[in-house]
Short mmCIF file of C-alpha atoms and ligand atoms in Angstrom, two decimals:
data_model
loop_
_atom_site.label_atom_id
_atom_site.label_comp_id
_atom_site.label_asym_id
_atom_site.label_seq_id
_atom_site.Cartn_x
_atom_site.Cartn_y
_atom_site.Cartn_z
CA MET G 217 -17.03 24.60 -22.54
CA VAL G 218 -17.25 22.33 -19.55
CA LEU G 219 -14.14 21.52 -17.54
CA TRP G 220 -13.95 18.52 -15.26
CA THR G 221 -11.06 18.66 -12.91
CA ALA G 222 -9.88 17.22 -9.65
CA GLY G 223 -7.02 19.52 -8.94
CA ALA G 224 -7.48 22.79 -10.71
CA THR G 225 -9.69 25.84 -10.78
CA CYS G 226 -10.64 27.68 -13.88
CA ALA G 227 -10.18 31.44 -13.70
CA ALA G 228 -12.26 32.61 -16.64
CA GLN G 229 -12.07 36.29 -15.80
CA GLY G 230 -9.06 38.55 -15.78
CA SER G 231 -7.31 35.97 -17.94
CA GLY G 232 -4.31 36.23 -20.18
CA ALA G 233 -3.80 38.63 -23.03
CA SER G 234 -5.25 36.17 -25.51
CA GLY G 235 -8.55 36.20 -23.64
CA ALA G 236 -8.39 32.45 -23.09
CA PRO G 237 -9.31 31.18 -19.64
CA VAL G 238 -6.37 30.43 -17.40
CA LEU G 239 -6.31 27.08 -15.73
CA GLU G 240 -4.63 27.14 -12.36
CA ARG G 241 -3.61 23.93 -10.75
CA THR G 242 -4.85 23.55 -7.18
CA GLU G 243 -3.98 21.05 -4.47
CA THR G 244 -5.22 17.48 -4.53
CA PRO G 245 -6.49 16.04 -1.18
CA LEU G 246 -3.31 13.97 -0.87
CA GLU G 247 -1.12 17.03 -1.46
CA ARG G 248 -3.01 18.93 1.17
CA TYR G 249 -2.46 16.04 3.58
CA GLN G 250 1.24 15.98 2.77
CA ARG G 251 1.51 19.70 3.35
CA GLU G 252 -0.49 19.85 6.57
CA SER G 253 0.71 16.66 8.20
CA PRO G 254 4.29 17.77 9.11
CA ALA G 255 2.93 21.09 10.43
CA LEU G 256 0.80 19.30 13.08
CA VAL G 257 3.64 19.01 15.57
CA ASN G 258 2.71 20.84 18.78
CA ARG G 259 -0.60 21.92 17.34
CA PRO G 260 -3.90 21.58 19.34
CA GLU G 261 -5.72 18.25 19.23
CA ALA G 262 -8.53 19.79 17.25
CA ASP G 263 -6.14 20.31 14.33
CA TYR G 264 -5.18 16.60 14.28
CA LEU G 265 -8.85 15.62 14.38
CA ALA G 266 -9.68 18.09 11.64
CA LEU G 267 -6.99 16.69 9.33
CA ALA G 268 -8.13 13.11 10.19
CA ALA G 269 -11.70 14.05 9.28
CA PHE G 270 -10.46 15.62 6.04
CA CYS G 271 -8.64 12.35 5.23
CA ARG G 272 -11.74 10.33 5.88
CA GLU G 273 -13.85 12.60 3.76
CA HIS G 274 -11.38 12.09 0.89
CA ARG G 275 -10.95 8.38 1.40
CA LEU G 276 -7.29 8.61 2.47
CA VAL G 277 -7.74 5.78 4.90
CA GLN G 278 -4.09 5.06 5.77
CA GLN G 279 -3.36 8.74 6.20
CA GLU G 280 -6.33 9.10 8.56
CA ALA G 281 -4.95 6.27 10.71
CA THR G 282 -1.49 7.81 10.69
CA VAL G 283 -2.80 11.16 11.94
CA LEU G 284 -4.82 9.49 14.69
CA LYS G 285 -1.88 7.39 15.84
CA ARG G 286 0.33 10.46 16.02
CA LEU G 287 -2.31 12.17 18.16
CA LEU G 288 -2.34 9.13 20.50
CA ARG G 289 1.41 9.36 20.88
CA ALA G 290 0.98 12.89 22.13
CA ASN G 291 -2.04 12.12 24.29
CA PRO G 292 -2.80 8.43 24.84
CA GLU G 293 -6.11 9.30 26.50
CA GLN G 294 -7.58 11.09 23.49
CA ALA G 295 -11.03 9.42 23.33
CA GLU G 296 -12.07 10.27 19.80
CA ALA G 297 -8.80 9.03 18.29
CA ARG G 298 -9.00 5.87 20.40
CA GLU G 299 -12.52 5.09 19.27
CA ARG G 300 -11.81 5.75 15.63
CA LEU G 301 -8.86 3.35 15.76
CA GLY G 302 -11.01 0.57 17.22
CA PHE G 303 -10.21 0.82 20.94
CA VAL G 304 -12.83 0.37 23.63
CA ARG G 305 -12.91 1.57 27.21
CA ASP G 306 -12.25 -1.03 29.85
CA GLY G 307 -12.54 0.58 33.25
CA LYS G 308 -9.71 3.03 33.38
CA LYS G 309 -7.79 1.54 30.45
CA TRP G 310 -8.21 1.55 26.68
CA ILE G 311 -7.92 -1.84 25.03
CA GLU G 312 -8.28 -3.06 21.46
CA ALA G 313 -11.69 -4.55 20.67
CA ALA G 314 -9.93 -7.80 19.79
CA GLU G 315 -8.51 -8.03 23.32
CA LEU G 316 -12.00 -7.57 24.74
CA TRP G 317 -13.23 -10.43 22.52
CA ARG G 318 -10.34 -12.60 23.64
CA ARG G 319 -11.33 -11.99 27.23
CA GLU G 320 -14.99 -12.69 26.50
CA THR G 321 -13.97 -15.92 24.81
CA ARG G 322 -11.99 -17.10 27.84
CA GLU G 323 -14.88 -16.28 30.22
CA ARG G 324 -17.49 -17.94 28.04
CA GLU G 325 -15.44 -21.06 27.53
CA ARG G 326 -14.83 -21.32 31.22
CA ALA G 327 -18.59 -21.19 31.71
CA GLY G 328 -19.05 -24.18 29.38
CA GLU G 329 -20.13 -22.31 26.28
CA ALA G 330 -18.92 -22.23 22.67
CA CYS G 331 -19.46 -19.72 19.90
CA TYR G 332 -21.32 -21.31 17.07
CA GLY G 333 -23.97 -19.99 14.75
CA GLU G 334 -25.69 -16.91 16.07
CA GLY G 335 -23.70 -16.60 19.25
CA TRP G 336 -22.65 -18.30 22.47
CA ILE G 337 -24.51 -21.54 23.19
CA PRO G 338 -23.89 -24.54 25.50
CA LYS G 339 -20.90 -26.48 24.37
CA ALA G 340 -22.79 -29.77 23.84
CA GLU G 341 -25.25 -28.08 21.50
CA ALA G 342 -22.39 -26.39 19.62
CA GLU G 343 -20.68 -29.77 19.14
CA ALA G 344 -23.89 -31.31 17.74
CA ARG G 345 -24.23 -28.47 15.25
CA LEU G 346 -20.58 -28.70 14.34
CA LYS G 347 -21.08 -32.35 13.45
CA GLU G 348 -23.92 -31.45 11.06
CA ASP G 349 -21.91 -28.72 9.42
CA ALA G 350 -18.79 -30.86 9.28
CA SER G 351 -20.64 -33.48 7.21
CA ALA G 352 -21.91 -30.83 4.80
CA LEU G 353 -18.55 -29.08 4.52
CA GLY G 354 -16.32 -32.13 4.58
CA TRP G 355 -14.36 -30.32 7.23
CA ALA G 356 -14.87 -29.40 10.89
CA PRO G 357 -14.54 -25.69 11.63
CA ARG G 358 -13.63 -24.58 15.09
CA LEU G 359 -16.30 -21.94 15.26
CA ARG G 360 -19.00 -20.33 13.22
CA LEU G 361 -20.16 -16.76 13.20
CA ASP G 362 -23.29 -15.59 11.45
CA THR G 363 -24.27 -12.19 10.23
CA LYS G 364 -27.45 -11.55 8.29
CA GLU G 365 -25.97 -12.40 4.91
CA VAL G 366 -22.73 -14.16 5.75
CA ARG G 367 -21.81 -17.30 7.60
CA ILE G 368 -18.18 -17.70 8.53
CA PHE G 369 -16.86 -21.18 9.30
CA SER G 370 -13.50 -20.63 10.78
CA ALA G 371 -10.38 -22.38 11.93
CA ALA G 372 -9.04 -19.03 12.99
CA GLU G 373 -9.03 -17.57 16.45
CA TYR G 374 -12.17 -15.94 17.66
CA PRO G 375 -11.04 -12.33 17.48
CA THR G 376 -9.88 -12.82 13.90
CA ALA G 377 -13.08 -14.55 12.89
CA ARG G 378 -15.13 -11.94 14.69
CA ALA G 379 -13.30 -9.08 12.94
CA LEU G 380 -13.89 -10.86 9.63
CA ALA G 381 -17.59 -11.30 10.43
CA GLU G 382 -17.85 -7.58 11.05
CA ALA G 383 -16.05 -6.73 7.82
CA ALA G 384 -18.29 -9.23 5.99
CA ALA G 385 -21.40 -7.62 7.47
CA ALA G 386 -20.24 -4.21 6.30
CA MET G 387 -19.33 -5.57 2.90
CA VAL G 388 -22.79 -6.52 1.62
CA PRO G 389 -24.30 -3.01 1.80
CA ALA G 390 -21.11 -1.55 0.32
CA TYR G 391 -21.40 -4.05 -2.47
CA ARG G 392 -24.99 -2.97 -3.20
CA ALA G 393 -24.08 0.69 -3.02
CA MET G 394 -21.26 0.11 -5.57
CA ASP G 395 -23.85 -0.71 -8.25
CA GLY G 396 -26.36 1.95 -7.20
CA ALA G 397 -30.04 1.62 -6.33
CA ALA G 398 -31.09 1.42 -9.95
CA CYS G 399 -29.24 -1.81 -10.74
CA PRO G 400 -31.81 -4.35 -11.93
CA LEU G 401 -29.73 -7.36 -10.84
CA LYS G 402 -31.33 -9.15 -7.97
CA VAL G 403 -29.98 -8.65 -4.45
CA PRO G 404 -27.74 -11.62 -3.73
CA ARG G 405 -28.47 -14.36 -1.24
CA SER G 406 -26.06 -15.27 1.49
CA VAL G 407 -22.38 -16.15 1.26
CA ARG G 408 -20.47 -18.74 3.20
CA VAL G 409 -16.86 -18.09 4.08
CA CYS G 410 -14.66 -21.03 5.01
CA LEU G 411 -11.38 -20.18 6.59
CA PHE G 412 -8.73 -22.88 6.72
CA GLU G 413 -5.65 -22.96 8.85
CA ASP G 414 -3.57 -25.53 7.03
CA ARG G 415 -3.11 -26.37 3.41
CA LYS G 416 -3.55 -30.12 3.93
CA THR G 417 -7.13 -29.75 5.11
CA TRP G 418 -7.86 -27.27 2.35
CA ALA G 419 -6.41 -29.63 -0.27
CA ALA G 420 -8.60 -32.45 0.98
CA VAL G 421 -11.74 -30.30 0.87
CA TYR G 422 -10.78 -29.00 -2.57
CA ARG G 423 -10.36 -32.61 -3.85
CA LYS G 424 -13.76 -33.54 -2.48
CA LEU G 425 -15.55 -30.46 -3.81
CA ILE G 426 -13.94 -30.06 -7.17
CA GLY G 427 -12.67 -33.53 -7.90
CA GLU G 428 -9.17 -32.30 -8.77
CA GLU G 429 -5.88 -31.81 -7.02
CA LEU G 430 -5.33 -28.36 -5.53
CA PRO G 431 -3.19 -26.34 -7.96
CA ASP G 432 -0.01 -24.69 -6.70
CA TYR G 433 -1.45 -21.25 -6.88
CA GLY G 434 -4.63 -22.35 -5.09
CA GLY G 435 -4.07 -20.15 -2.08
CA SER G 436 -7.40 -18.47 -1.79
CA CYS G 437 -10.07 -19.74 -4.00
CA TYR G 438 -13.68 -19.08 -4.73
CA HIS G 439 -15.36 -22.04 -6.33
CA ASP G 440 -18.01 -20.62 -8.59
CA LEU G 441 -20.44 -23.54 -8.51
CA THR G 442 -21.31 -22.87 -4.92
CA ASP G 443 -21.99 -19.82 -2.83
CA THR G 444 -18.90 -20.39 -0.78
CA VAL G 445 -15.63 -18.52 -0.41
CA TYR G 446 -12.66 -20.66 0.67
CA ILE G 447 -9.61 -19.03 2.09
CA CYS G 448 -6.55 -20.97 3.23
CA MET G 449 -4.50 -18.80 5.59
CA ASP G 450 -1.47 -21.08 5.35
CA SER G 451 -1.07 -20.46 1.63
CA LEU G 452 -0.81 -16.73 2.12
CA PRO G 453 1.56 -16.26 5.07
CA ALA G 454 1.05 -12.52 5.22
CA LEU G 455 -2.61 -13.16 6.03
CA LYS G 456 -1.83 -15.02 9.22
CA THR G 457 -0.27 -11.99 10.80
CA SER G 458 -2.73 -9.42 9.59
CA ASP G 459 -6.48 -9.36 10.07
CA ALA G 460 -6.60 -6.43 7.67
CA GLY G 461 -4.89 -8.50 4.91
CA LEU G 462 -7.25 -11.37 5.55
CA ALA G 463 -10.26 -9.06 5.46
CA GLU G 464 -9.08 -7.62 2.15
CA VAL G 465 -8.84 -11.06 0.57
CA MET G 466 -12.12 -12.14 2.01
CA VAL G 467 -13.95 -9.05 0.71
CA HIS G 468 -12.31 -9.53 -2.70
CA GLU G 469 -13.48 -13.15 -2.93
CA MET G 470 -16.96 -12.18 -1.61
CA VAL G 471 -17.38 -9.68 -4.44
CA HIS G 472 -16.78 -12.58 -6.85
CA ALA G 473 -19.26 -14.76 -4.99
CA LEU G 474 -21.95 -12.07 -4.90
CA ASP G 475 -21.34 -11.16 -8.57
CA GLU G 476 -21.76 -14.78 -9.50
CA GLN G 477 -25.06 -14.95 -7.61
CA ALA G 478 -26.36 -11.64 -9.02
CA LEU G 479 -25.61 -12.86 -12.58
CA LYS G 480 -26.83 -16.42 -11.80
CA GLY G 481 -24.01 -17.76 -13.91
CA LEU G 482 -25.84 -16.75 -17.06
CA ALA G 483 -23.26 -14.29 -18.25
CA LEU G 484 -19.60 -13.79 -17.70
CA ARG G 485 -18.33 -10.28 -17.34
CA PRO G 486 -14.86 -9.51 -18.61
CA LYS G 487 -12.08 -10.02 -16.11
CA TRP G 488 -11.19 -6.32 -15.86
CA VAL G 489 -14.74 -5.68 -14.63
CA GLU G 490 -14.72 -8.67 -12.25
CA GLU G 491 -11.27 -8.24 -10.79
CA GLY G 492 -11.45 -4.45 -10.81
CA ARG G 493 -14.65 -4.48 -8.72
CA ALA G 494 -13.25 -7.10 -6.36
CA GLU G 495 -10.05 -5.11 -5.86
CA TYR G 496 -12.06 -1.87 -5.47
CA LEU G 497 -13.96 -3.10 -2.43
CA GLY G 498 -11.11 -5.27 -1.19
CA HIS G 499 -8.78 -2.31 -1.05
CA GLY G 500 -11.53 -0.35 0.69
CA THR G 501 -11.42 -2.69 3.67
CA TRP G 502 -10.82 -0.86 6.88
CA LEU G 503 -10.66 -3.94 9.07
CA ARG G 504 -14.06 -3.65 10.72
CA GLY G 505 -15.86 -1.93 7.96
CA ILE G 506 -15.63 -0.97 4.34
CA VAL G 507 -14.82 2.49 3.01
CA PRO G 508 -15.85 2.37 -0.64
CA GLY G 509 -13.32 4.12 -2.80
CA ALA G 510 -10.63 4.15 -0.17
CA VAL G 511 -7.11 4.40 -1.47
CA MET G 512 -4.98 2.01 0.48
CA LEU G 513 -1.56 0.88 -0.57
CA GLU G 514 0.36 -1.13 1.95
CA LYS G 515 4.08 -0.57 2.21
CA THR G 516 4.89 -4.04 1.03
CA ASP G 517 2.31 -4.11 -1.67
CA GLY G 518 3.95 -4.62 -5.05
CA ARG G 519 0.70 -3.87 -6.83
CA GLY G 520 1.27 -0.14 -6.40
CA GLN G 521 4.59 -0.33 -8.21
CA ALA G 522 3.06 -2.59 -10.87
CA LEU G 523 0.36 0.09 -11.41
CA GLY G 524 3.03 2.68 -12.14
CA ASP G 525 4.52 0.37 -14.77
CA ALA G 526 1.08 -0.64 -16.07
CA ILE G 527 0.00 2.84 -17.11
CA LEU G 528 3.14 3.11 -19.19
CA LYS G 529 2.93 -0.33 -20.79
CA VAL G 530 -0.78 -1.15 -21.15
CA SER G 531 -3.38 0.92 -22.98
CA LEU G 532 -6.97 0.92 -21.89
CA ALA G 533 -7.89 -0.68 -25.26
CA GLU G 534 -5.58 -3.59 -24.50
CA LEU G 535 -7.07 -4.00 -21.03
CA LEU G 536 -10.62 -3.91 -22.28
CA ASP G 537 -9.79 -6.50 -24.98
CA THR G 538 -8.28 -9.06 -22.64
CA ASP G 539 -10.18 -12.32 -22.49
CA ARG G 540 -10.35 -14.71 -19.55
CA GLU G 541 -7.15 -16.43 -20.61
CA THR G 542 -4.95 -13.48 -21.52
CA PHE G 543 -5.99 -11.64 -18.36
CA TYR G 544 -4.28 -14.30 -16.24
CA GLY G 545 -1.31 -14.56 -18.57
CA GLU G 546 2.08 -13.02 -18.31
CA LYS G 547 0.75 -9.48 -17.92
CA MET G 548 -1.56 -10.35 -15.06
CA LYS G 549 0.50 -8.29 -12.64
CA PHE G 550 -0.30 -5.18 -14.72
CA TYR G 551 -3.92 -6.03 -15.47
CA TYR G 552 -4.95 -6.42 -11.81
CA PRO G 553 -3.91 -3.00 -10.53
CA LEU G 554 -4.93 -1.34 -13.79
CA SER G 555 -8.46 -2.85 -13.51
CA TRP G 556 -8.65 -1.65 -9.91
CA ALA G 557 -7.54 1.87 -10.86
CA LEU G 558 -9.94 1.99 -13.79
CA VAL G 559 -12.97 0.98 -11.72
CA HIS G 560 -11.88 3.54 -9.09
CA PHE G 561 -11.54 6.19 -11.74
CA LEU G 562 -14.91 5.42 -13.32
CA LEU G 563 -16.70 5.60 -9.94
CA HIS G 564 -14.86 8.60 -8.47
CA GLY G 565 -12.63 10.31 -11.01
CA GLU G 566 -13.40 13.63 -12.69
CA ASP G 567 -15.93 14.46 -9.98
CA GLY G 568 -17.79 11.19 -10.55
CA ARG G 569 -19.12 12.12 -13.96
CA HIS G 570 -18.70 8.58 -15.33
CA ALA G 571 -20.19 6.82 -12.33
CA GLU G 572 -23.78 6.52 -13.44
CA ALA G 573 -22.95 5.36 -16.95
CA PHE G 574 -20.41 2.89 -15.62
CA ARG G 575 -22.95 1.44 -13.14
CA ALA G 576 -25.51 1.06 -15.92
CA PHE G 577 -22.83 -0.64 -18.06
CA VAL G 578 -21.93 -3.09 -15.28
CA CYS G 579 -25.58 -3.96 -14.54
CA ASP G 580 -26.63 -4.54 -18.14
CA THR G 581 -26.63 -8.25 -18.92
CA GLU G 582 -28.41 -7.70 -22.23
CA ARG G 583 -25.87 -5.83 -24.26
CA GLY G 584 -22.80 -7.38 -22.69
CA TRP G 585 -19.51 -5.81 -21.78
CA SER G 586 -17.39 -5.57 -24.92
CA ARG G 587 -15.11 -2.60 -25.65
CA ASP G 588 -17.68 -1.32 -28.20
CA VAL G 589 -20.50 -1.41 -25.66
CA PHE G 590 -18.26 0.35 -23.13
CA GLU G 591 -17.46 3.11 -25.60
CA ALA G 592 -21.08 3.53 -26.57
CA ARG G 593 -22.38 3.58 -23.01
CA VAL G 594 -19.63 5.13 -20.89
CA ALA G 595 -17.06 7.01 -22.95
CA LYS G 596 -14.66 6.71 -25.87
CA LEU G 597 -11.40 5.34 -24.59
CA ALA G 598 -9.39 8.01 -26.36
CA GLU G 599 -11.38 10.62 -24.48
CA ILE G 600 -10.91 9.21 -20.96
CA GLU G 601 -7.42 7.80 -21.27
CA PRO G 602 -5.49 11.05 -20.57
CA GLY G 603 -7.74 11.85 -17.55
CA PHE G 604 -7.35 8.32 -16.30
CA LYS G 605 -3.59 8.46 -16.51
CA THR G 606 -3.52 11.79 -14.68
CA TYR G 607 -5.77 10.32 -12.02
CA VAL G 608 -3.42 7.40 -11.49
CA ARG G 609 -0.36 9.61 -11.47
CA GLU G 610 -1.80 12.15 -9.08
CA LEU G 611 -3.83 9.97 -6.74
CA PHE G 612 -2.16 6.56 -6.60
CA LEU G 613 1.48 6.95 -7.51
CA PRO G 614 2.32 9.58 -4.84
CA LEU G 615 1.05 7.06 -2.30
CA VAL G 616 3.35 4.41 -3.69
CA ARG G 617 6.34 6.71 -3.49
CA ALA G 618 5.39 7.87 0.00
CA SER G 619 5.10 4.31 1.27
CA GLN G 620 8.43 3.31 -0.31
CA GLY G 621 10.08 6.32 1.26
CA LEU G 622 8.74 5.22 4.63
CA GLU G 623 10.10 1.73 4.13
CA ARG G 624 13.64 2.84 3.51
CA LYS G 625 13.79 4.80 6.75
ZN1 ZN Q 782 -10.23 -12.03 -7.93
#
């Protein structure tokens, strides 16, 4: 017998009178964090750092940040915590990297330069290039930042665009790693990210590109006939105040763009695969980098609650049978988080035993992605469903409850 567990040890010897092995439940990483975190008060710094390292190792990204912030409250000069939270040294003070960029921007602009393309160039040259890009885009961005695979045309402030460019740069290798080295699908080309400030401009560009009026829900949109991601910050007010939220949406839309390029539009994967993968890397966004498999549920994020309802109301069979229309129908709010959790489970759950088969399933354009193919290649749904539900209940739902508890305080 082989047992796959994520929170139990099997004591095969010295077992009960019947001679059957005794299964003892052990702590999950989240439970260990919840137990050790309150006990940190007045403990040495090394204990905080050790728990933060444990959180990182187990992809508890928010918890890692919480521990590091608590350490900084006790000792604002703690260098390792500062660096891991994105601060940089400025003489005697610590400042956020964004503040350093803001300062650089002011100095460069005073010196007659503008950031466009690969970096800072004379303003006149930047304006000439902006004109070229503006005619191609039908819209004039304020600045442009390039990484190897991503070009960001932005109406946003420099620090925001810069943070996004860094998240975008980290996203492409994380995207490749998600499918594994053996995936036969070609490495994608580049992606263009257009960031709009106001809905009016975005609506005009949309009309020009797509030939239709912008639909009401057209907040952030990836148009699949191009290699471009369009994000309108105005349509999603939460994004304007949070670089992390913006990075999450951008990474989500970039997954769609890269998927489209990898498949060359020849085949359409089911929505649970597409949205689940996009949510998987999007939720793994740690502002200036990507932590694949990270479990991040923001306090205000209704998707966590919807996930709790979803595992009660929607079976895996129903999810895998959704088509492109039903997926976005009235149960969309269940299908999104359930797809995310399922992709997460298949890549990491039960000690990762489904990961290779799932990757092979995702990368196979020949046999397609029906429920039958899934069951033949990865696992019978009836076999994985109980483990999946346990995974959701033990890994995700405690985070939802914890964050709701925090909110009420
Ligand atoms: Zn999506």
